[in-house]
């Protein structure tokens, strides 16, 4: 079967690129190995409840942000509820820190908990940087550069505010905290480290200022809940693709991508598809395994990260009765002594919205819990019940649940993630940020400079739905500019 573009995987980066290319009239096929769309930003059904696969928070709808751009271009409508309070953080000293959506309210809260020293200038600086980063992201769609045309396009789009950001690529978040006299504030540095793990997958000594400031400020932009779960995002794009004459083919596990004289041959066990162009929406590690082309594999090798530089996840899915009194949906819980077996010092909790009746029964709510597992290929969780018990005990102690109200509980290790998503090592959250990898050194959207491209959370700009949305925008933009 012949298509203009085949996309591997239905993660949000792939779906973004697919929607933008379909909007230009190209015939698109998305090949997805699972039975649901969305990849690591989806929802699955178990025992009558709908649980989140991975991502639970949504940003990117403000002006100059990628998701807003996608919706404006395509006209896609999403089933969203705006959150008044994005998150609460339960600190080791038992203080509860509220991540207010308003900058001024947030600074007052940060000063209340961490002390006044340095907080206001630090957060005003981070917020200013984050605004510049998002504005620049849609102005510089040729970034990172991989040919002369990219560089020429970038020069034409240069604005003064972009140049002012450049030094931030050479400074780490550790440097920024030192600048504002905050490095000796242990409660604050611990808070920053665990917050950075959510969106940058690393700590302040490694994350550069541009990514770090943006990561820390995501609660200061519009935060939304998707009715029915994150699968609502993917379903909205799936419907758009169908309306444009394109499709998503489920239960199609791609095992080979073979370049041909005219386009590409994509093999899915017994089925073979042909296309003029191909976009891989899976990780670079997995893309490397699929491409039957030595030159592509040689180009990808320097960008691949081993397990010791990646994170897996331990996740829990819980259904509760009598949980309607919890008003804030998202919580980060600090565990200074570390969780058993894996040593993680925080876990993230997301409740379903009390107004969302589609994910649980009357008077019930579901919740997703996740925590990082470093070096997932070697860290084996032999008895996950110990980890479950530590998390439930901590949450019960904080008044976040009553174990007698648990109607259903299941948990998953990185091994389960490998089974569900087919991602190398069970990697979640994308490639972590590292100080020795500058933004322009990250893998750009082109794979072979012929017609193969890549997007997703292991290429620029990396993590989160808003980040992979931008990667899909860039991949679609480069494909169209290269060939049309």
Coordinates of C-alpha atoms in Angstrom, one line a residue:
X1 CA 0.0 0.0 0.0
X2 CA 1.4 3.4 -1.0
X3 CA 1.3 6.6 1.1
X4 CA 3.0 10.0 0.9
X5 CA 4.3 9.8 4.5
X6 CA 4.4 6.9 7.0
X7 CA 4.9 7.7 10.7
X8 CA 6.2 5.1 13.1
X9 CA 4.3 5.3 16.4
X10 CA 1.3 7.4 17.5
X11 CA 3.0 9.4 20.2
X12 CA 2.1 13.0 20.3
X13 CA 5.1 14.1 18.3
X14 CA 4.1 11.7 15.5
X15 CA 0.5 12.8 15.7
X16 CA 1.5 16.5 15.5
X17 CA 3.6 15.9 12.4
X18 CA 0.9 13.7 10.8
X19 CA -1.8 16.3 11.4
X20 CA 0.3 19.2 9.9
X21 CA 1.2 17.1 6.9
X22 CA -2.4 15.9 6.3
X23 CA -3.5 19.6 6.5
X24 CA -1.2 20.2 3.5
X25 CA -3.0 17.5 1.6
X26 CA -0.5 14.6 2.0
X27 CA -1.8 11.0 2.4
X28 CA -0.7 9.9 5.8
X29 CA -0.5 6.5 7.6
X30 CA 0.5 6.2 11.2
X31 CA 1.6 2.7 12.2
X32 CA 1.1 1.9 15.9
X33 CA 2.0 -1.3 17.7
X34 CA -0.6 -0.9 20.5
X35 CA -4.4 -0.9 20.3
X36 CA -4.7 2.7 21.6
X37 CA -3.1 5.9 20.2
X38 CA -1.0 8.3 22.2
X39 CA 2.1 6.4 23.1
X40 CA 3.3 7.7 26.5
X41 CA 0.5 10.2 26.6
X42 CA -2.5 7.9 26.5
X43 CA -5.0 6.2 28.7
X44 CA -5.9 2.5 29.0
X45 CA -8.8 0.6 30.5
X46 CA -8.5 -1.9 33.3
X47 CA -11.3 -3.4 35.4
X48 CA -13.7 -0.7 34.2
X49 CA -11.4 2.2 35.1
X50 CA -9.4 4.4 32.7
X51 CA -5.8 5.0 33.8
X52 CA -3.1 7.2 32.4
X53 CA -0.3 5.4 30.6
X54 CA 2.4 8.1 31.4
X55 CA 1.9 11.8 31.0
X56 CA -0.8 13.4 33.2
X57 CA -0.3 17.1 32.9
X58 CA -0.9 19.3 29.8
X59 CA 0.6 22.8 29.0
X60 CA 1.3 24.5 25.7
X61 CA -1.9 26.5 24.9
X62 CA -0.5 29.9 25.8
X63 CA 0.5 32.4 23.1
X64 CA 3.8 31.5 21.3
X65 CA 3.6 27.8 22.5
X66 CA 3.6 24.7 20.2
X67 CA 0.3 23.2 21.1
X68 CA -1.5 26.5 20.6
X69 CA 0.2 26.7 17.1
X70 CA -1.0 23.1 16.2
X71 CA -4.6 23.8 17.2
X72 CA -4.7 27.2 15.4
X73 CA -3.3 25.7 12.2
X74 CA -5.6 22.6 12.2
X75 CA -8.7 23.9 14.0
X76 CA -8.6 20.8 16.2
X77 CA -10.7 21.2 19.4
X78 CA -9.7 19.4 22.6
X79 CA -11.8 18.4 25.6
X80 CA -10.0 20.4 28.3
X81 CA -10.6 21.7 31.8
X82 CA -8.3 24.5 33.0
X83 CA -6.7 23.9 36.4
X84 CA -6.8 26.8 38.8
X85 CA -3.9 25.3 40.9
X86 CA -1.4 23.3 38.8
X87 CA 0.3 21.4 41.6
X88 CA 1.2 21.0 45.2
X89 CA 4.6 19.8 46.5
X90 CA 4.9 17.9 49.8
X91 CA 8.3 18.7 51.2
X92 CA 10.5 16.6 53.5
X93 CA 9.7 18.9 56.5
X94 CA 5.9 18.2 55.9
X95 CA 5.3 21.7 54.5
X96 CA 2.9 21.8 51.6
X97 CA 4.0 24.1 48.9
X98 CA 1.4 25.3 46.4
X99 CA 2.6 25.9 42.8
X100 CA 0.2 28.8 42.0
X101 CA -0.4 29.7 38.4
X102 CA 0.1 33.4 38.9
X103 CA 3.7 34.5 39.1
X104 CA 3.2 37.0 42.0
X105 CA 1.3 34.5 44.0
X106 CA 3.9 31.9 43.4
X107 CA 6.8 34.2 44.5
X108 CA 5.0 34.9 47.7
X109 CA 4.5 31.2 48.3
X110 CA 8.1 30.5 47.5
X111 CA 9.3 33.2 49.9
X112 CA 6.9 31.8 52.7
X113 CA 8.4 28.4 52.4
X114 CA 12.0 28.9 51.4
X115 CA 12.7 32.4 52.8
X116 CA 12.8 35.7 51.0
X117 CA 16.5 35.6 50.0
X118 CA 16.9 35.5 46.3
X119 CA 13.5 34.1 45.5
X120 CA 11.9 37.0 43.7
X121 CA 14.9 37.8 41.3
X122 CA 15.4 34.0 40.7
X123 CA 11.8 33.4 39.6
X124 CA 11.4 36.6 37.7
X125 CA 14.5 35.6 35.7
X126 CA 13.3 32.1 35.1
X127 CA 9.9 33.2 34.0
X128 CA 11.4 35.8 31.6
X129 CA 13.7 33.1 30.1
X130 CA 10.8 30.6 29.7
X131 CA 8.8 33.2 27.8
X132 CA 11.7 33.9 25.5
X133 CA 12.3 30.2 25.0
X134 CA 8.7 29.4 23.9
X135 CA 8.6 32.5 21.7
X136 CA 11.9 31.6 20.0
X137 CA 10.8 27.9 19.6
X138 CA 8.3 28.8 16.9
X139 CA 10.4 31.5 15.3
X140 CA 13.3 29.1 14.7
X141 CA 11.8 25.9 13.2
X142 CA 15.0 25.1 11.4
X143 CA 16.8 24.5 14.7
X144 CA 18.9 22.4 15.3
X145 CA 20.7 23.0 12.0
X146 CA 21.8 20.2 9.7
X147 CA 22.3 21.9 6.4
X148 CA 23.1 25.4 4.9
X149 CA 19.4 26.0 4.2
X150 CA 18.6 25.6 8.0
X151 CA 21.3 28.2 8.8
X152 CA 20.1 30.6 6.2
X153 CA 16.5 30.3 7.5
X154 CA 17.7 30.8 11.0
X155 CA 19.6 34.0 10.1
X156 CA 16.5 35.4 8.4
X157 CA 14.5 34.8 11.6
X158 CA 17.0 36.2 14.1
X159 CA 15.5 38.7 16.6
X160 CA 17.4 40.6 19.4
X161 CA 15.6 38.6 22.2
X162 CA 17.0 35.4 20.7
X163 CA 20.6 36.5 21.0
X164 CA 20.1 37.5 24.6
X165 CA 19.3 33.8 25.4
X166 CA 22.6 32.3 24.1
X167 CA 24.6 32.6 27.3
X168 CA 21.9 30.5 29.1
X169 CA 23.0 27.5 27.0
X170 CA 26.4 27.6 28.6
X171 CA 25.2 28.0 32.2
X172 CA 23.7 25.3 34.4
X173 CA 20.8 25.7 36.9
X174 CA 23.5 25.2 39.6
X175 CA 25.2 28.4 38.2
X176 CA 21.8 30.2 38.3
X177 CA 21.1 29.2 41.9
X178 CA 24.6 30.3 42.9
X179 CA 24.0 33.7 41.1
X180 CA 21.0 34.4 43.4
X181 CA 22.6 33.1 46.6
X182 CA 20.3 30.0 46.8
X183 CA 22.8 27.1 46.6
X184 CA 23.1 26.9 50.4
X185 CA 19.4 26.7 50.9
X186 CA 19.1 22.8 51.0
X187 CA 15.3 22.8 51.2
X188 CA 15.2 24.8 48.0
X189 CA 17.9 22.9 46.1
X190 CA 16.2 19.6 46.9
X191 CA 12.9 21.1 45.7
X192 CA 14.5 22.3 42.4
X193 CA 16.2 19.0 41.8
X194 CA 13.0 17.0 42.2
X195 CA 11.0 19.5 40.1
X196 CA 13.6 19.3 37.3
X197 CA 13.2 15.5 37.2
X198 CA 9.6 15.9 36.1
X199 CA 10.3 17.8 32.9
X200 CA 14.1 17.8 32.3
X201 CA 14.8 14.2 33.7
X202 CA 17.9 15.4 35.5
X203 CA 19.3 17.6 38.3
X204 CA 20.5 21.1 38.5
X205 CA 24.2 20.3 38.0
X206 CA 23.4 18.9 34.6
X207 CA 20.4 20.9 33.2
X208 CA 21.3 24.1 31.3
X209 CA 19.6 27.4 32.2
X210 CA 17.4 27.5 29.1
X211 CA 15.8 24.1 29.6
X212 CA 15.9 24.4 33.4
X213 CA 14.2 27.7 33.7
X214 CA 11.5 26.6 31.2
X215 CA 11.0 23.3 33.1
X216 CA 10.6 25.0 36.4
X217 CA 8.1 27.5 35.1
X218 CA 5.6 25.2 33.4
X219 CA 3.2 25.7 36.3
X220 CA 3.1 29.4 35.5
X221 CA 1.5 28.8 32.1
X222 CA -1.9 27.4 31.4
X223 CA -2.3 23.9 32.9
X224 CA -5.1 21.7 31.7
X225 CA -6.8 18.4 32.4
X226 CA -8.1 16.3 29.5
X227 CA -11.6 15.0 30.1
X228 CA -11.6 11.2 29.8
X229 CA -7.8 11.0 30.2
X230 CA -4.9 11.9 27.9
X231 CA -6.2 9.6 25.2
X232 CA -8.5 12.4 24.4
X233 CA -5.6 14.3 22.9
X234 CA -4.7 11.4 20.6
X235 CA -8.4 10.7 19.7
X236 CA -8.9 14.4 18.6
X237 CA -5.9 14.1 16.3
X238 CA -6.9 10.7 15.1
X239 CA -10.4 12.1 14.1
X240 CA -8.7 15.0 12.3
X241 CA -6.5 12.5 10.3
X242 CA -9.5 10.4 9.3
X243 CA -11.3 13.6 8.2
X244 CA -8.3 14.4 6.0
X245 CA -8.3 11.0 4.4
X246 CA -5.5 9.6 6.4
X247 CA -5.4 6.9 9.1
X248 CA -3.8 5.2 12.1
X249 CA -3.3 1.5 11.7
X250 CA -3.2 -0.3 15.1
X251 CA -1.5 -3.6 16.0
X252 CA 1.1 -2.8 13.4
X253 CA 4.5 -3.4 15.0
X254 CA 7.2 -2.1 12.6
X255 CA 10.4 -4.2 12.4
X256 CA 12.2 -2.8 9.4
X257 CA 12.6 0.5 7.5
X258 CA 14.3 -0.1 4.2
X259 CA 15.3 2.8 2.0
X260 CA 14.5 2.3 -1.7
X261 CA 15.4 4.2 -4.9
X262 CA 11.9 5.8 -4.7
X263 CA 11.0 6.3 -1.0
X264 CA 10.9 3.7 1.7
X265 CA 9.6 0.2 2.5
X266 CA 8.2 -0.2 6.0
X267 CA 7.8 -3.8 7.2
X268 CA 5.3 -4.9 9.8
X269 CA 5.6 -8.6 10.3
X270 CA 3.3 -9.9 7.5
X271 CA 2.5 -6.5 6.0
X272 CA 4.6 -4.2 3.9
X273 CA 3.9 -0.5 3.2
X274 CA 5.6 2.0 0.8
X275 CA 5.9 5.7 1.1
X276 CA 7.7 8.7 -0.3
X277 CA 8.7 9.8 3.1
X278 CA 9.0 8.3 6.6
X279 CA 9.0 9.9 10.1
X280 CA 10.1 7.9 13.1
X281 CA 8.2 9.0 16.2
X282 CA 10.0 6.4 18.5
X283 CA 13.2 6.9 20.4
X284 CA 16.5 7.2 18.7
X285 CA 17.6 3.9 20.3
X286 CA 14.7 2.1 18.7
X287 CA 14.9 4.0 15.4
X288 CA 18.6 2.8 15.2
X289 CA 17.4 -0.8 15.4
X290 CA 14.7 -0.3 12.7
X291 CA 16.7 1.4 9.9
X292 CA 18.3 -1.0 7.5
X293 CA 20.8 1.5 6.3
X294 CA 24.4 1.7 7.5
X295 CA 24.8 5.4 6.8
X296 CA 21.8 6.3 8.9
X297 CA 22.9 4.0 11.7
X298 CA 26.4 5.6 11.7
X299 CA 24.9 9.1 11.9
X300 CA 22.6 8.0 14.8
X301 CA 25.3 6.3 16.9
X302 CA 26.8 9.4 18.5
X303 CA 23.3 10.5 19.7
X304 CA 22.3 7.2 21.4
X305 CA 22.3 7.2 25.2
X306 CA 22.9 4.0 27.2
X307 CA 20.7 2.8 30.0
X308 CA 23.0 4.3 32.7
X309 CA 22.1 7.8 31.3
X310 CA 18.3 7.1 31.1
X311 CA 15.4 6.7 33.4
X312 CA 12.7 4.1 33.6
X313 CA 9.7 4.3 35.8
X314 CA 7.8 2.5 38.5
X315 CA 4.1 3.3 38.1
X316 CA 1.0 2.6 40.1
X317 CA -2.7 2.7 39.0
X318 CA -5.2 3.1 41.8
X319 CA -9.0 3.4 42.0
X320 CA -10.4 5.0 45.1
X321 CA -13.8 5.6 46.7
X322 CA -14.5 8.7 48.8
X323 CA -11.7 10.8 47.3
X324 CA -13.8 13.8 46.1
X325 CA -12.4 16.2 48.8
X326 CA -8.9 16.4 47.2
X327 CA -9.1 19.7 45.1
X328 CA -5.6 19.8 43.6
X329 CA -5.0 17.1 41.0
X330 CA -1.2 16.9 40.8
X331 CA 1.2 16.4 43.7
X332 CA 4.9 15.8 44.0
X333 CA 5.8 14.0 47.3
X334 CA 9.4 14.2 48.5
X335 CA 10.9 11.2 50.3
X336 CA 14.2 12.4 51.8
X337 CA 15.1 8.8 52.9
X338 CA 14.6 7.5 49.4
X339 CA 12.2 4.9 48.3
X340 CA 13.1 1.2 48.9
X341 CA 14.8 -0.8 46.1
X342 CA 15.3 2.2 43.7
X343 CA 16.4 5.1 46.0
X344 CA 14.2 7.8 44.3
X345 CA 13.6 10.8 46.5
X346 CA 10.2 11.8 45.2
X347 CA 7.1 10.4 43.4
X348 CA 4.4 12.1 41.4
X349 CA 0.7 11.7 42.0
X350 CA -2.2 12.7 39.6
X351 CA -5.9 12.3 40.6
X352 CA -8.6 12.3 38.0
X353 CA -10.8 15.4 37.9
X354 CA -13.9 15.1 40.2
X355 CA -16.0 16.4 37.4
X356 CA -14.8 13.7 35.0
X357 CA -17.4 10.9 35.2
X358 CA -15.9 8.9 32.4
X359 CA -12.9 7.4 34.1
X360 CA -14.5 5.9 37.3
X361 CA -17.9 5.3 38.8
X362 CA -20.0 7.7 41.0
X363 CA -18.1 8.7 44.1
X364 CA -14.9 7.2 42.7
X365 CA -11.7 8.6 41.3
X366 CA -8.6 7.1 39.7
X367 CA -5.0 8.1 40.3
X368 CA -1.7 7.6 38.6
X369 CA 1.6 7.4 40.6
X370 CA 5.1 7.4 39.1
X371 CA 8.7 7.6 40.2
X372 CA 12.0 7.4 38.5
X373 CA 14.0 4.2 38.1
X374 CA 17.7 5.1 37.2
X375 CA 19.6 2.8 34.8
X376 CA 16.5 0.7 34.2
X377 CA 18.3 -2.1 32.3
X378 CA 20.3 -3.1 35.4
X379 CA 18.1 -2.0 38.3
X380 CA 15.7 -5.0 38.8
X381 CA 12.7 -4.6 41.1
X382 CA 12.3 -8.1 42.5
X383 CA 9.5 -7.5 44.9
X384 CA 7.4 -4.5 43.8
X385 CA 5.1 -4.9 46.8
X386 CA 7.7 -3.3 49.0
X387 CA 7.7 -0.2 46.8
X388 CA 3.9 -0.2 46.6
X389 CA 3.7 -0.3 50.4
X390 CA 6.2 2.5 51.0
X391 CA 4.3 4.8 48.6
X392 CA 0.9 4.0 50.1
X393 CA 2.1 4.4 53.6
X394 CA 3.6 7.8 52.8
X395 CA 0.4 9.0 51.1
X396 CA -1.7 7.7 53.9
X397 CA 0.5 9.6 56.4
X398 CA 0.0 12.8 54.4
X399 CA -3.8 12.3 54.2
X400 CA -3.7 11.8 50.4
X401 CA -5.6 8.4 50.6
X402 CA -7.0 5.9 53.0
X403 CA -6.0 2.4 52.1
X404 CA -9.4 1.1 53.1
X405 CA -10.8 3.1 50.2
X406 CA -8.6 1.4 47.6
X407 CA -10.9 -0.4 45.1
X408 CA -8.2 -1.5 42.7
X409 CA -4.4 -1.3 42.6
X410 CA -1.9 -2.4 40.0
X411 CA 1.8 -1.4 39.5
X412 CA 4.3 -1.7 36.7
X413 CA 8.1 -1.8 36.5
X414 CA 10.4 -0.7 33.5
X415 CA 10.0 -4.3 32.2
X416 CA 6.3 -3.7 31.8
X417 CA 7.1 -0.4 30.0
X418 CA 9.2 -2.4 27.5
X419 CA 6.2 -4.7 26.9
X420 CA 3.6 -1.8 26.6
X421 CA 5.6 0.7 24.6
X422 CA 8.5 -1.3 23.0
X423 CA 10.8 1.6 24.1
X424 CA 14.4 0.6 24.7
X425 CA 15.1 -0.2 28.4
X426 CA 11.5 0.8 29.3
X427 CA 12.7 4.5 29.0
X428 CA 10.2 7.1 30.0
X429 CA 10.3 10.9 30.0
X430 CA 12.7 11.1 27.0
X431 CA 16.4 11.8 27.0
X432 CA 17.6 13.6 30.1
X433 CA 19.3 17.0 29.7
X434 CA 23.1 17.0 30.1
X435 CA 25.3 20.0 30.4
X436 CA 27.8 18.6 27.9
X437 CA 25.0 18.4 25.2
X438 CA 24.1 21.9 24.1
X439 CA 20.7 22.5 22.4
X440 CA 22.3 22.7 18.9
X441 CA 24.1 19.4 19.5
X442 CA 20.9 17.5 20.0
X443 CA 19.6 15.3 17.1
X444 CA 17.8 17.4 14.5
X445 CA 14.7 16.2 12.6
X446 CA 16.6 14.7 9.5
X447 CA 17.7 11.1 9.5
X448 CA 19.2 10.7 6.0
X449 CA 18.8 14.0 4.1
X450 CA 16.7 12.1 1.6
X451 CA 13.2 11.7 3.0
X452 CA 13.5 10.2 6.5
X453 CA 12.9 12.3 9.6
X454 CA 12.5 11.8 13.3
X455 CA 10.5 13.4 16.2
X456 CA 9.7 12.6 19.8
X457 CA 11.1 12.9 23.3
X458 CA 14.7 11.8 22.5
X459 CA 15.4 14.6 20.0
X460 CA 15.2 18.4 20.3
X461 CA 13.7 19.8 22.4
X462 CA 13.0 16.7 24.4
X463 CA 10.5 16.0 27.2
X464 CA 6.8 16.6 27.8
X465 CA 3.8 16.8 25.6
X466 CA 4.6 20.4 24.7
X467 CA 8.2 19.5 23.8
X468 CA 7.3 16.5 21.6
X469 CA 4.6 18.7 20.0
X470 CA 7.4 21.1 19.0
X471 CA 9.5 18.2 17.7
X472 CA 6.6 17.2 15.4
X473 CA 6.1 20.7 14.2
X474 CA 9.8 20.9 13.3
X475 CA 9.9 17.5 11.5
X476 CA 6.8 18.5 9.4
X477 CA 8.3 21.9 8.7
X478 CA 11.6 20.5 7.5
X479 CA 10.0 17.8 5.4
X480 CA 7.8 20.4 3.6
X481 CA 10.6 22.8 3.2
X482 CA 13.0 20.1 1.8
X483 CA 10.6 18.6 -0.8
X484 CA 7.7 21.0 -1.5

